[in-house]
Tab-separated table of C-alpha atoms in Angstrom:
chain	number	residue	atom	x	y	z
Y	475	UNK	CA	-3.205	-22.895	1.396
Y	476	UNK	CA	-6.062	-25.262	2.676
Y	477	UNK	CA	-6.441	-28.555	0.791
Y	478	UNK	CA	-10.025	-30.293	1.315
Y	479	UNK	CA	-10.161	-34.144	2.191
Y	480	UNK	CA	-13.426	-35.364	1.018
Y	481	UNK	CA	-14.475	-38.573	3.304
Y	482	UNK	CA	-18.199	-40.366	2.585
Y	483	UNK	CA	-17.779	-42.289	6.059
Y	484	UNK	CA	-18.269	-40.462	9.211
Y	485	UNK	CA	-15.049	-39.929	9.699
Y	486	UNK	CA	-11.599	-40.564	8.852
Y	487	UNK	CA	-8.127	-41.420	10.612
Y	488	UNK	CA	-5.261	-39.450	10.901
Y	489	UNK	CA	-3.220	-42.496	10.130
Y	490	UNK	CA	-5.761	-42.661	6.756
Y	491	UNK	CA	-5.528	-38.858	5.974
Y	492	UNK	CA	-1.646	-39.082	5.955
Y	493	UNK	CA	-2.103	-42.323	3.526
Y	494	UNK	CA	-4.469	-40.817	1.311
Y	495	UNK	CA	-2.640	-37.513	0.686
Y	496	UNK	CA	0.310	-39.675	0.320
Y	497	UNK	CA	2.662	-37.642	2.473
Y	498	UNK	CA	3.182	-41.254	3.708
Y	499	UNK	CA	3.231	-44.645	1.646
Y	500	UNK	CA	1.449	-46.885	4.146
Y	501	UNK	CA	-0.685	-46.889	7.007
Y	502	UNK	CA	2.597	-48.464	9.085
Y	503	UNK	CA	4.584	-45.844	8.792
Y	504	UNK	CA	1.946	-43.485	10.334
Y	505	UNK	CA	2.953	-44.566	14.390
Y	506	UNK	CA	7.188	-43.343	12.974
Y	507	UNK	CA	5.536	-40.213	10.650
Y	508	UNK	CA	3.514	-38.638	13.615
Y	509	UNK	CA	6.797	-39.165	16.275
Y	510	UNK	CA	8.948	-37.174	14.270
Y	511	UNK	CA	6.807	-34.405	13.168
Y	512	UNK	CA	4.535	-31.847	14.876
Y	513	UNK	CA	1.038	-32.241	14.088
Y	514	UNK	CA	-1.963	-30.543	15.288
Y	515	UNK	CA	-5.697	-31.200	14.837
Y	516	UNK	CA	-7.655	-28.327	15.589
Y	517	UNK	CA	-5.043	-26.364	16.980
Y	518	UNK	CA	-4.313	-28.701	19.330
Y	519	UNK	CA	-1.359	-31.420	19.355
Y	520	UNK	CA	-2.081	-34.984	18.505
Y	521	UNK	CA	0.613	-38.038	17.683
Y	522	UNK	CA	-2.330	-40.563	17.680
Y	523	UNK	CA	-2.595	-42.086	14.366
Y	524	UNK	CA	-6.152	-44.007	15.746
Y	525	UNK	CA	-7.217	-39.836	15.989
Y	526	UNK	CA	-10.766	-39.831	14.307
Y	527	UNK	CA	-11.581	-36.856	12.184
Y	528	UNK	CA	-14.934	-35.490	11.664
Y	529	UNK	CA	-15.984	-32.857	8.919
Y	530	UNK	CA	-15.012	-29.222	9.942
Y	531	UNK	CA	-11.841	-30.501	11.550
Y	532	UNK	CA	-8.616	-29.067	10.339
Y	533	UNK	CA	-4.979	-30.733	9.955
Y	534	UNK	CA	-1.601	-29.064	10.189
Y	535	UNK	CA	1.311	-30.661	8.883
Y	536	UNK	CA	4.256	-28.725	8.825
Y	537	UNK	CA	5.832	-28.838	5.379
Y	538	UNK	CA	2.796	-30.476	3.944
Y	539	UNK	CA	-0.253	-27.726	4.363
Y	540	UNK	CA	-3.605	-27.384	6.461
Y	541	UNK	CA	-5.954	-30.028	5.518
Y	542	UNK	CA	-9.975	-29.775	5.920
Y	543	UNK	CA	-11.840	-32.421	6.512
Y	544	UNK	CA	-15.328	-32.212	4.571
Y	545	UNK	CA	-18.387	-34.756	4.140
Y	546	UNK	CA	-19.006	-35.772	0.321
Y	547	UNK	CA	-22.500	-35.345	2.206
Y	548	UNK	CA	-22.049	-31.663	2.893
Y	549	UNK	CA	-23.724	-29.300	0.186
């Protein structure tokens, strides 16, 4: 199942997204969350917590879901 994240700035951090979904309590645990677990943007890898996400782009945390990253903007 694919969960929409609804930003109104351009874009969002990873480090954010995993704060705002709660999956972790706060934005220091992000650097120890994305370590132990196997995350991918876009298909692709990523363990940067700075990682800027831009409507369209997708998240995949295992145990947690696919995440889409949408503009409030977007119509």
């Amino acid at each position: 199942m694919e969960k929409e994240v609804l930003i109104t700035t351009p874009f969002i951090t990873l480090g954010q997204l995993l704060k705002e979904e709660s999956i972790i309590g706060t934005g220091g645990q992000a650097k120890w969350y994305l370590r132990e677990h196997a995350i991918e943007v876009n298909d692709e890898p990523e363990n940067r917590r700075g990682k800027k996400l831009y409507p369209k782009d997708t998240v995949d945390i295992p145990g947690e879901g696919r995440f889409l990253v949408r503009s409030r903007r977007e119509d």
